XYZ file of C-alpha atoms in Angstrom:
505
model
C -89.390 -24.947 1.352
C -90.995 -23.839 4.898
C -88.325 -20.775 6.538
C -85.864 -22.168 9.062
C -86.560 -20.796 12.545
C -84.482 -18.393 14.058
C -82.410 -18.719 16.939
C -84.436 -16.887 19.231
C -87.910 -18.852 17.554
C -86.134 -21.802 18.335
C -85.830 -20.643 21.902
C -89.547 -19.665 21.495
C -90.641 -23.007 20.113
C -88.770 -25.241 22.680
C -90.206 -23.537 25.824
C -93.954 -24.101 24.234
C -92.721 -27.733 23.342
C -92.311 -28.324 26.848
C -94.538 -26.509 28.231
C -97.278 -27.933 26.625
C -95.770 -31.707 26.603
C -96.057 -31.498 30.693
C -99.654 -31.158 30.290
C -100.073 -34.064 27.659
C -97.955 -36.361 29.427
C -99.382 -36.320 32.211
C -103.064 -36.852 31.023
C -101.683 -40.224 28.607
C -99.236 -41.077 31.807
C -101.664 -41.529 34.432
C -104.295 -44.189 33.171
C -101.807 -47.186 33.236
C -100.833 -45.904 37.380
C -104.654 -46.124 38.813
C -104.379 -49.641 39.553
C -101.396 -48.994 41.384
C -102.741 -45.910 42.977
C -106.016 -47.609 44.334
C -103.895 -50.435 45.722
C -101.765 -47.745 47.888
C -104.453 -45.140 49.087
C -107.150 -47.615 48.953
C -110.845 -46.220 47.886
C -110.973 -48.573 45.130
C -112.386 -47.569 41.568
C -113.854 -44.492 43.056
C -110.003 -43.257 43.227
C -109.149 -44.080 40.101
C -112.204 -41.898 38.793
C -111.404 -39.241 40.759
C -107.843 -39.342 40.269
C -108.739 -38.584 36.351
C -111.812 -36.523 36.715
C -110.160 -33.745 39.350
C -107.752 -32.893 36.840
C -110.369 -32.988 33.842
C -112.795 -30.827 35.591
C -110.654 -27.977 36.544
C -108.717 -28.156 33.174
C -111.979 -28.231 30.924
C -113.813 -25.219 33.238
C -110.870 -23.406 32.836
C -109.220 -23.434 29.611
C -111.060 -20.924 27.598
C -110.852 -18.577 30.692
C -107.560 -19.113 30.805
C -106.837 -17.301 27.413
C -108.573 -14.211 27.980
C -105.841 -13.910 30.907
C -103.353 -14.663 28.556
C -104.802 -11.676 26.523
C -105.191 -9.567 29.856
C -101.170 -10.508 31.603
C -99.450 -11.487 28.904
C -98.890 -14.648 27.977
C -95.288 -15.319 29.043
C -96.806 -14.815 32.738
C -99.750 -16.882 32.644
C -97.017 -19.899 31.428
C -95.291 -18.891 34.083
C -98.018 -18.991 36.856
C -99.378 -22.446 35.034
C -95.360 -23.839 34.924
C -95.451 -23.297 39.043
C -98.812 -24.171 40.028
C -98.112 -28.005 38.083
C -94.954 -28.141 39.546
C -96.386 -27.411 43.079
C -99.320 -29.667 42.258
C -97.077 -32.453 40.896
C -95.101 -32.568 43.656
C -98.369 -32.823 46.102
C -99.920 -35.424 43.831
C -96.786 -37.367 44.608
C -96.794 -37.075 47.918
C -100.554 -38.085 48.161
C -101.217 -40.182 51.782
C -104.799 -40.378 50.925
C -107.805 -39.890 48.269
C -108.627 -36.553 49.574
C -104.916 -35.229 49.018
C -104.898 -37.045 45.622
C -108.175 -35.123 44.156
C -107.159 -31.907 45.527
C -104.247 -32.006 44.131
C -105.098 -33.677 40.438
C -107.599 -30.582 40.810
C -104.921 -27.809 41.325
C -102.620 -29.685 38.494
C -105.588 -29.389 35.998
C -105.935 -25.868 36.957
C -102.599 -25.186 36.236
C -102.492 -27.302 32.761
C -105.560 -25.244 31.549
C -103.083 -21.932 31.967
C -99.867 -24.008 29.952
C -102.129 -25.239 27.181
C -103.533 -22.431 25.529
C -100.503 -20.562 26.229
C -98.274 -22.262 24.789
C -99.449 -22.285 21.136
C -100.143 -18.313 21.560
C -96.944 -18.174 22.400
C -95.788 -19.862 18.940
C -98.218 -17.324 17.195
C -97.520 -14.459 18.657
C -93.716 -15.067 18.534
C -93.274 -16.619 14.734
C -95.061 -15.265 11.926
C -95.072 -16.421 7.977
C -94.184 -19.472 6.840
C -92.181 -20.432 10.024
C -94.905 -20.413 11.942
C -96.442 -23.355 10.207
C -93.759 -25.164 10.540
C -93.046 -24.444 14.370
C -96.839 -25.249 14.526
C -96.035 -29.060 12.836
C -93.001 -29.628 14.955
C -95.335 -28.794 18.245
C -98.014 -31.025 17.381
C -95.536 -33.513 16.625
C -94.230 -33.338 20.141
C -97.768 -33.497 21.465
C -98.173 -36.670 20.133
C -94.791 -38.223 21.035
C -96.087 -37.108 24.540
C -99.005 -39.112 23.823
C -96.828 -42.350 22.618
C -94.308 -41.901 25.227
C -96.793 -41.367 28.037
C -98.434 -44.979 28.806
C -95.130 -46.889 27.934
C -93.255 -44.062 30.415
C -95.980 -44.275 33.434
C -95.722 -48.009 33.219
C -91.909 -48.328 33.335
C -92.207 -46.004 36.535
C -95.300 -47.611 38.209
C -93.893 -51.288 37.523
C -89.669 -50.312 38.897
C -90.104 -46.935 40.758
C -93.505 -45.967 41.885
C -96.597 -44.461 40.876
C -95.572 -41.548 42.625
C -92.771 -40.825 40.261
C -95.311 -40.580 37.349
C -96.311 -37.264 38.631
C -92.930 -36.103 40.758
C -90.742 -36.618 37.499
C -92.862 -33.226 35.842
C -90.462 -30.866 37.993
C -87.527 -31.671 36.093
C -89.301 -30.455 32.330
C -90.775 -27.530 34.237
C -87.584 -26.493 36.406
C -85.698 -26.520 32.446
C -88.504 -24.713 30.715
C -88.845 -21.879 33.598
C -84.977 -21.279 33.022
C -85.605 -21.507 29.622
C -88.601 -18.878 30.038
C -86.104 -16.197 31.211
C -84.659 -15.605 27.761
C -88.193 -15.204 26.094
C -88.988 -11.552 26.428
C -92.343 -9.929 27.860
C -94.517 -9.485 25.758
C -94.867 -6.677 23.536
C -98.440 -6.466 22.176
C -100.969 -4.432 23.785
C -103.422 -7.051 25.252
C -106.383 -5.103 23.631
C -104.931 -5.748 20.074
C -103.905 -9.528 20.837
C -107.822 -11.261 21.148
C -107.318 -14.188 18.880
C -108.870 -16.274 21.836
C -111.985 -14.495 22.990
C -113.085 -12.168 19.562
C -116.496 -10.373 18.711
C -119.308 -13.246 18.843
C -120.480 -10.985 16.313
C -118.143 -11.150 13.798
C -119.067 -13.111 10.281
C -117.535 -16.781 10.748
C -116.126 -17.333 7.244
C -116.974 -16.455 3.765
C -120.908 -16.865 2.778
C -121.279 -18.249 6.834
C -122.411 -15.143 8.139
C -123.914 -15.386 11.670
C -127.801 -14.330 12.007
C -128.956 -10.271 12.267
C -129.890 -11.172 16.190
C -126.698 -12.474 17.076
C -125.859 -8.760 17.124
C -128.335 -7.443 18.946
C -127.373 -4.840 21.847
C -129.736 -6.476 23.798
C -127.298 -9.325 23.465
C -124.878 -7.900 25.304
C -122.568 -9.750 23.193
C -121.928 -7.020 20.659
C -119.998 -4.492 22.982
C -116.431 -3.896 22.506
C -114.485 -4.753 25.459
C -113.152 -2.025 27.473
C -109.791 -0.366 26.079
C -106.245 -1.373 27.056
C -107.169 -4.748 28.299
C -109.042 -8.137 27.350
C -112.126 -8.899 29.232
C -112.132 -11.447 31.401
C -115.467 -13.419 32.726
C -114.078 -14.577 35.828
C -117.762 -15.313 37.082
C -118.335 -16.978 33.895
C -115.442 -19.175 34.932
C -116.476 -19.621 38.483
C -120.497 -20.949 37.230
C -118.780 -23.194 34.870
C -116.271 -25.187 37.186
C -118.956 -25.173 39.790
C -121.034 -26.983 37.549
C -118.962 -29.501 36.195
C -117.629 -30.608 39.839
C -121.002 -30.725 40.962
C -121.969 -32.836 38.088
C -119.091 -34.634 38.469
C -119.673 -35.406 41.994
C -122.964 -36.177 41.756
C -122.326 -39.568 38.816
C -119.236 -40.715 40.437
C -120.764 -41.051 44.070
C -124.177 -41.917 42.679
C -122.844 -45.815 43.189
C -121.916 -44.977 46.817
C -124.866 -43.107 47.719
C -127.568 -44.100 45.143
C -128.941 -41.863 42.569
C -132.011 -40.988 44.894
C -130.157 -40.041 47.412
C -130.538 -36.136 48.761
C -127.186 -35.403 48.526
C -126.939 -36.479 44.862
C -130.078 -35.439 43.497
C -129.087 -31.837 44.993
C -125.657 -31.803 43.337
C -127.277 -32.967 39.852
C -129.407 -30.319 39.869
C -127.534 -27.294 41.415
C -125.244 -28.255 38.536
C -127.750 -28.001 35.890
C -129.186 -24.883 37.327
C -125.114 -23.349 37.487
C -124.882 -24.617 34.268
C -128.114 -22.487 32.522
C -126.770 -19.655 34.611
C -123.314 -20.374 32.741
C -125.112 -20.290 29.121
C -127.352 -16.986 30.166
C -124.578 -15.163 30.669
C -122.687 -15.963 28.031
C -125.450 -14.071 26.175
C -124.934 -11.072 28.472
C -121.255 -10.438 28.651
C -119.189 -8.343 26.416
C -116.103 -11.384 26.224
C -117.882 -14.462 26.698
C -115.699 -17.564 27.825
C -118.061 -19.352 25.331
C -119.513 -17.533 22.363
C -122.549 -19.306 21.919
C -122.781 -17.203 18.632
C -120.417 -20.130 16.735
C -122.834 -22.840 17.352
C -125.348 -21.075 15.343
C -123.174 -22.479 12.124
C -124.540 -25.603 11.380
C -121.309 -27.546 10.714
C -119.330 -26.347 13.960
C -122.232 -27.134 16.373
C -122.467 -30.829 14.099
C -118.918 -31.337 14.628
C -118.494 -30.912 18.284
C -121.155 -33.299 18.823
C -119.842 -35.636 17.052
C -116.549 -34.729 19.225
C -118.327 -34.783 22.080
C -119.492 -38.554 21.298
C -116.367 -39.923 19.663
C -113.929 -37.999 22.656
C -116.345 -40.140 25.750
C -115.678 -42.978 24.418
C -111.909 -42.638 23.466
C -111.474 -41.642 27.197
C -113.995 -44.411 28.422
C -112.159 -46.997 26.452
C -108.989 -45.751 27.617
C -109.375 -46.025 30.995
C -111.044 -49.171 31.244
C -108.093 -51.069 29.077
C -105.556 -49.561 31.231
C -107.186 -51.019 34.397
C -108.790 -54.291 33.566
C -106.087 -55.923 32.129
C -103.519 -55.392 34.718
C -106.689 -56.699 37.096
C -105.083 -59.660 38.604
C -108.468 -61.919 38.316
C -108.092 -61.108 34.880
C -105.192 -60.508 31.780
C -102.899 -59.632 34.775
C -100.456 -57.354 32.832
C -98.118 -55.572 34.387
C -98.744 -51.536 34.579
C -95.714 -51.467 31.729
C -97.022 -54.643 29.374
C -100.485 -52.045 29.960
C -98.898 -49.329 28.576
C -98.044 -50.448 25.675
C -101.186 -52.286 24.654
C -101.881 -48.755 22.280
C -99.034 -48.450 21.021
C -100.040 -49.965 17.351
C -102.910 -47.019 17.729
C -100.269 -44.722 18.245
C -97.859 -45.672 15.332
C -100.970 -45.952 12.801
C -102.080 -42.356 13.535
C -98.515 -40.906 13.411
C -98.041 -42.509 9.648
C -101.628 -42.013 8.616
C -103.167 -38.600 9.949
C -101.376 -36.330 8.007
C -102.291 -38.193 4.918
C -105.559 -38.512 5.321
C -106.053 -34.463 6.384
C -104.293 -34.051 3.033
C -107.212 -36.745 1.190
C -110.072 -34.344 3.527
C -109.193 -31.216 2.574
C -109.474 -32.637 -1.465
C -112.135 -34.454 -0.930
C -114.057 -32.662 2.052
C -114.327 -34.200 6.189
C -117.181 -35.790 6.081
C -116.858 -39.019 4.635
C -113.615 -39.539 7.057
C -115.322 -38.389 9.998
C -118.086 -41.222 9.397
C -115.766 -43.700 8.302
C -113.696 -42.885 11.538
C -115.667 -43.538 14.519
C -117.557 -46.521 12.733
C -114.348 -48.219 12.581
C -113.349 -47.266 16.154
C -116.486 -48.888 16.805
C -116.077 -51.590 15.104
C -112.626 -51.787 17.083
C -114.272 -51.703 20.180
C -116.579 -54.887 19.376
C -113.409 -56.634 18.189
C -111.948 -56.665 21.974
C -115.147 -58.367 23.035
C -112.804 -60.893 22.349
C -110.814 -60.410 25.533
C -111.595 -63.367 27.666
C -109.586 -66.496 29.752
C -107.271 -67.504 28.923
C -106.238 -64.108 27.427
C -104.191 -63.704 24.102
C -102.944 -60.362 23.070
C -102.198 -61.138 19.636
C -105.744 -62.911 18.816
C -107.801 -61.030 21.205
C -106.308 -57.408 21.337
C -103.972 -56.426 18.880
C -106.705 -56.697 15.934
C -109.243 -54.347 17.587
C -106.375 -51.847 18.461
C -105.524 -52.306 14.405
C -108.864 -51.748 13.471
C -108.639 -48.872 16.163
C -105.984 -46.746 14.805
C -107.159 -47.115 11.338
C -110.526 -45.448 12.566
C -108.754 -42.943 14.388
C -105.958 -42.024 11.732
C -109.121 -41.522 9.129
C -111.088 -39.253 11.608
C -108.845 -36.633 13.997
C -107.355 -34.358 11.037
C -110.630 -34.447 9.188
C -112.880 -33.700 12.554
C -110.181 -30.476 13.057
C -110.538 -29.051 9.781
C -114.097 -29.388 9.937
C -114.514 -27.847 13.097
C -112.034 -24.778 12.096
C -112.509 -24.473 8.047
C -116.467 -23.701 9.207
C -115.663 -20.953 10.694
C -112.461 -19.725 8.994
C -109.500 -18.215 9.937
C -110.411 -15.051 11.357
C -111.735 -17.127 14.488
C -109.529 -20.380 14.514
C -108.526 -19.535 17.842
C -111.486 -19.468 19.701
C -113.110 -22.864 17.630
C -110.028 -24.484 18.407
C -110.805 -23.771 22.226
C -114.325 -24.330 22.235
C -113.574 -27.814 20.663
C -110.667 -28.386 22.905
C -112.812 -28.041 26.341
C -115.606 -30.391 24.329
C -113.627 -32.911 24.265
C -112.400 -32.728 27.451
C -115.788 -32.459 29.338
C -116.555 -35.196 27.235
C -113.732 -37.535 28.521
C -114.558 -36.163 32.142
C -118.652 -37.067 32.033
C -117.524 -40.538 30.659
C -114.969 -41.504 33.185
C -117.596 -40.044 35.630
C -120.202 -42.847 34.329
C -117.758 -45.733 34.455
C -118.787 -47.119 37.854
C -122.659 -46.746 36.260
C -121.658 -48.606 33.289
C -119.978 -51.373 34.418
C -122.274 -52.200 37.391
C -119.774 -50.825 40.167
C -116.828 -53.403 39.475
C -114.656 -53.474 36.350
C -114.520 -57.527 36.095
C -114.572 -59.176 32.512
C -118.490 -58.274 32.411
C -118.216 -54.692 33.443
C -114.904 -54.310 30.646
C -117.581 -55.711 27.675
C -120.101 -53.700 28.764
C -118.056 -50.473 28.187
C -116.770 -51.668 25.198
C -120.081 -51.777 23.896
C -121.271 -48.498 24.884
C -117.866 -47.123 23.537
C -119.212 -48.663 20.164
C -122.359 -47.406 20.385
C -121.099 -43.537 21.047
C -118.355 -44.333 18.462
C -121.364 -45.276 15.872
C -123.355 -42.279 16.966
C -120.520 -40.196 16.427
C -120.017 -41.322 12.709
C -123.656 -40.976 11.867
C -123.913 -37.588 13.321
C -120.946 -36.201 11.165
C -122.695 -38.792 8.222
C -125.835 -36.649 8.551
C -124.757 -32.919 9.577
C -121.167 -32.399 8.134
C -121.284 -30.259 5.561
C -118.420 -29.709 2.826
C -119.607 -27.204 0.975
C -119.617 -25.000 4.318
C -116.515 -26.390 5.005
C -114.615 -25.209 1.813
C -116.345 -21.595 2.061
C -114.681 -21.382 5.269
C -111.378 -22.408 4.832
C -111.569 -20.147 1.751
C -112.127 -16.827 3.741
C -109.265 -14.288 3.876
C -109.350 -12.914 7.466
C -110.868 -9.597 6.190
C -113.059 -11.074 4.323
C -114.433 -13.178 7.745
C -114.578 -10.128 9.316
C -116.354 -8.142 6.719
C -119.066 -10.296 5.323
C-alpha cells in the first residue's frame, strides 16, 4: 500500500497540480478557439499558426534552460516568476486587438509555461521522497491528463457562450489560488550545487552495461568539467542560440506562403536559423552544463526513441490542429467551437483506461512492439477520417478513426516513456525526460509551422485529407523507426541500474 501524503505534501502536491495544469490547459484549450480568433483579429490561417507556434517556440527553447535556473534560484522562485509572467501574459493574450499583440503575447505565455513545467514536478521530488512520491507522481500525471480532457470541451464552452478571450483570461483565477497557495511552501532548502537532477555530468555512465564512449569525456570536450561550486550552471547563451533559431525557423515556413520560399527575406531566416542552430549544437560540446547533453544521444535506443517522438508528436499536433479548425469551417462540417471540442474525447477516455495497462504489458514484455503497433494504428486512424466528406456524419465518418486513434495512442505513450527513460536509467531520468519533453514540442511547433505548406494555403476538405495523409505517413514512419531501432534488451539493462551503479559503470 503506497504511504499517504502528509499534510504539508499535500500542500506540496496541490500547488504543482496547478501549477502545471495552467500550462496543459492552455496548450489542449486553444486549438478549438483559432477559428474564432482569426474571425476577430482577422489574418486568417496565418493567425491561427502563429497563435500556436509563439507559445511553442518560446516554451520548447526554453524548457531545459529553465531547470538549470530552477537548480541556480530555487525552484519555489522560478514557479513563482513562471506563475506571474502567464498570468501577465494571459491577461494580454486576452486583451489581444490585433495579430501582433496576440504572438507577442502567446510568446511571453510560453516563456513563462517553460519556467511552471519543469518546476513543478521538481518540486514533487524534491519535496516527497519514498514511496509517496510515486504516488504524488500518479496523482499529478493524472491531473495532467484531466487538463488534457477538460481542455477542448472547456475552450469550446467559452468560445461558443463567452468569448475566445476568456479561454486565456480565465488562467488568473488557478494562478491567483496557487500563488496564495505558494506562500505556505517553504524556500527551498537544498544547496543548488547538490540539487542537478536536470542538467548532470554528460559524462556520467547512462545505465547499467550502457556506458557512454571514452571521448565523450574528453577535456577537450569541455563537457567533463564540474560546474562551479555553490551554484548550477546556467547556459544562458545556449538558451539565447536556441530560441533564436527556432523563431527564425519558425518564421521563415509559416510566411514562406506569404512571401514565397525564394524570397530574400525567407531564404535569410532559413538559413540564419540553421547556422544559430549548429552554433547551438557546438556549444553544447563546449560548455561545462549543457542545456542539451548531446552525450545521451550516443545510446542507441534514446536517440531511436526521440525520433520516433519526434515523428509520432508532428503529427499528433498536425492532426490536432487541423480537426479543430476544419470542421467548425462553415463551408464544411460546420461544428460549433464546443461540438469541436469534443470530437477527441473517445481518444481521451481510451488512453485514460488503457495506458497504464499497457505500460504494465511493456515493461513485461519490453516497448518496442507497442511503440510500432502504436503509431501504425494512429495511422491507420488518420486514413480512416479520409472519410470526412458532405454531407458529414460523425458517427460513420469520425468517431471510428478517433477509435482506432486512441487505441494506437493508449498502446504507444507509456511504452515510448519507458523506453526513452529505462535506456538511460535512473540516475539521469531527469534530464531524458526533458530532452524528450522539448522533442516533442519542437516537433508539434515545425508541424503546425508546415500546415499552410501542406494543405496548399487553405484548409478546405482537400487541404484537411492532405494532412491527414501526411499525419499517416509520419505516424507509419514513427512505428517503423521504433520497429527497427528500439531495443529491449538495452531497455531492461537500464531500468535495472541502481543510481550508483549508473554513475559508476
Amino acid at each position: 500500500m503506497a504511504a499517504a501524503l502528509s499534510s504539508t505534501q499535500r500542500v506540496v502536491l496541490l500547488v504543482a497540480i496547478l501549477a502545471s495544469f495552467v500550462t496543459s490547459l492552455d496548450s489542449s484549450v486553444t486549438n478549438v478557439a483559432l477559428p474564432a480568433i482569426a474571425r476577430d483579429l482577422g489574418g486568417g490561417l496565418a493567425t491561427q499558426q502563429w497563435t500556436v507556434d509563439a507559445y511553442l517556440v518560446t516554451l520548447s527553447a526554453l524548457m531545459l534552460l529553465a531547470g538549470s535556473l530552477a537548480d541556480t534560484y530555487g525552484r519555489v522562485r522560478i514557479m513563482r516568476w513562471g506563475l506571474i509572467g502567464f498570468g501577465v501574459a494571459s491577461v494580454a493574450v486576452g486583451a489581444a486587438t490585433g495579430p501582433e499583440m496576440m504572438v507577442a503575447a502567446r510568446a511571453l505565455q510560453g516563456a513563462a509555461g517553460a519556467f511552471l513545467l519543469p518546476s513543478s514536478l521538481a518540486l514533487i521530488t524534491s519535496r516527497i521522497q519514498g514511496e509517496a512520491q510515486g504516488k504524488a507522481i500518479g496523482i499529478w500525471t493524472a491531473a495532467s491528463t484531466a487538463a488534457m480532457i477538460a481542455g477542448p470541451l472547456l475552450g469550446g464552452l467559452f468560445t461558443d457562450y463567452l468569448s475566445w478571450r476568456w479561454v486565456f483570461l480565465i488562467n488568473v483565477v488557478p494562478i491567483g489560488i496557487t500563488l496564495w497557495m505558494l506562500r505556505s511552501v517553504g524556500p527551498d532548502t537544498t544547496p543548488a550545487a547538490a540539487a542537478q537532477p536536470v542538467v548532470p555530468d554528460p559524462t556520467a555512465a547512462v545505465g547499467a552495461g550502457v556506458s557512454l564512449p571514452d571521448d565523450a569525456a574528453s577535456p577537450a570536450s569541455g563537457a567533463g568539467a564540474a560546474p562551479a561550486r555553490g551554484r548550477a550552471a546556467v547556459d544562458w547563451l545556449g538558451g539565447a542560440l536556441v530560441a533564436l533559431s527556432l523563431g527564425l525557423g519558425t518564421f521563415g515556413i509559416i510566411e514562406a506562403e506569404r512571401w514565397g520560399w525564394g524570397s530574400p527575406v525567407i531564404a535569410g531566416s532559413l538559413a540564419a536559423a540553421v547556422v544559430l542552430l549548429g552554433l547551438f549544437l557546438w556549444r553544447q560540446t563546449r560548455v561545462s552544463a549543457p542545456v542539451l547533453p548531446l552525450a545521451l544521444f550516443k545510446v542507441r535506443t534514446f536517440w531511436v526513441g526521440n525520433v520516433a517522438t519526434l515523428l509520432i508528436y508532428a503529427a499528433l499536433a498536425l492532426q490536432g490542429f487541423v480537426i479543430g479548425v476544419y470542421l467548425q469551417d462553415p463551408r464544411g462540417p460546420g461544428l460549433s467551437a464546443t461540438a469541436a471540442g469534443l470530437v477527441s474525447l473517445p481518444m481521451t477516455i481510451l488512453m485514460i483506461v488503457l495506458s497504464s495497462r499497457m505500460g504494465a504489458l511493456a515493461g513485461k514484455h519490453g516497448p518496442r512492439l507497442f511503440m510500432g503497433v502504436g503509431p501504425l494504428l494512429l495511422g491507420a486512424g488518420c486514413l480512416l477520417l479520409l472519410a470526412v466528406g458532405a454531407p458529414f456524419n460523425y458517427w460513420t465518418q469520425v468517431l471510428p478513426g478517433v477509435i482506432v486513434m486512441g487505441l494506437g495512442l493508449s498502446i504507444m505513450v507509456a511504452p515510448l516513456t519507458a523506453a526513452i527513460l529505462g535506456s538511460i536509467g535512473p540516475e539521469r531520468a531527469g534530464i531524458a525526460s526533458a530532452v524528450n519533453n522539448a522533442v516533442s514540442r519542437v516537433a508539434g511547433l515545425v508541424a503546425v509551422a508546415l500546415v499552410s505548406t501542406i494543405v496548399g494555403g487553405t484548409l478546405d476538405l482537400g487541404g484537411f485529407h492532405t494532412a491527414l495523409t501526411v499525419c499517416a505517413v509520419l505516424f507509419a514512419a514513427g512505428g517503423v523507426v521504433s520497429l527497427l531501432g528500439i531495443s529491449n534488451a538495452e531497455v531492461k539493462a537500464g531500468a535495472a541500474a541502481e543510481p550508483g551503479e549508473a554513475a559508476s559503470a
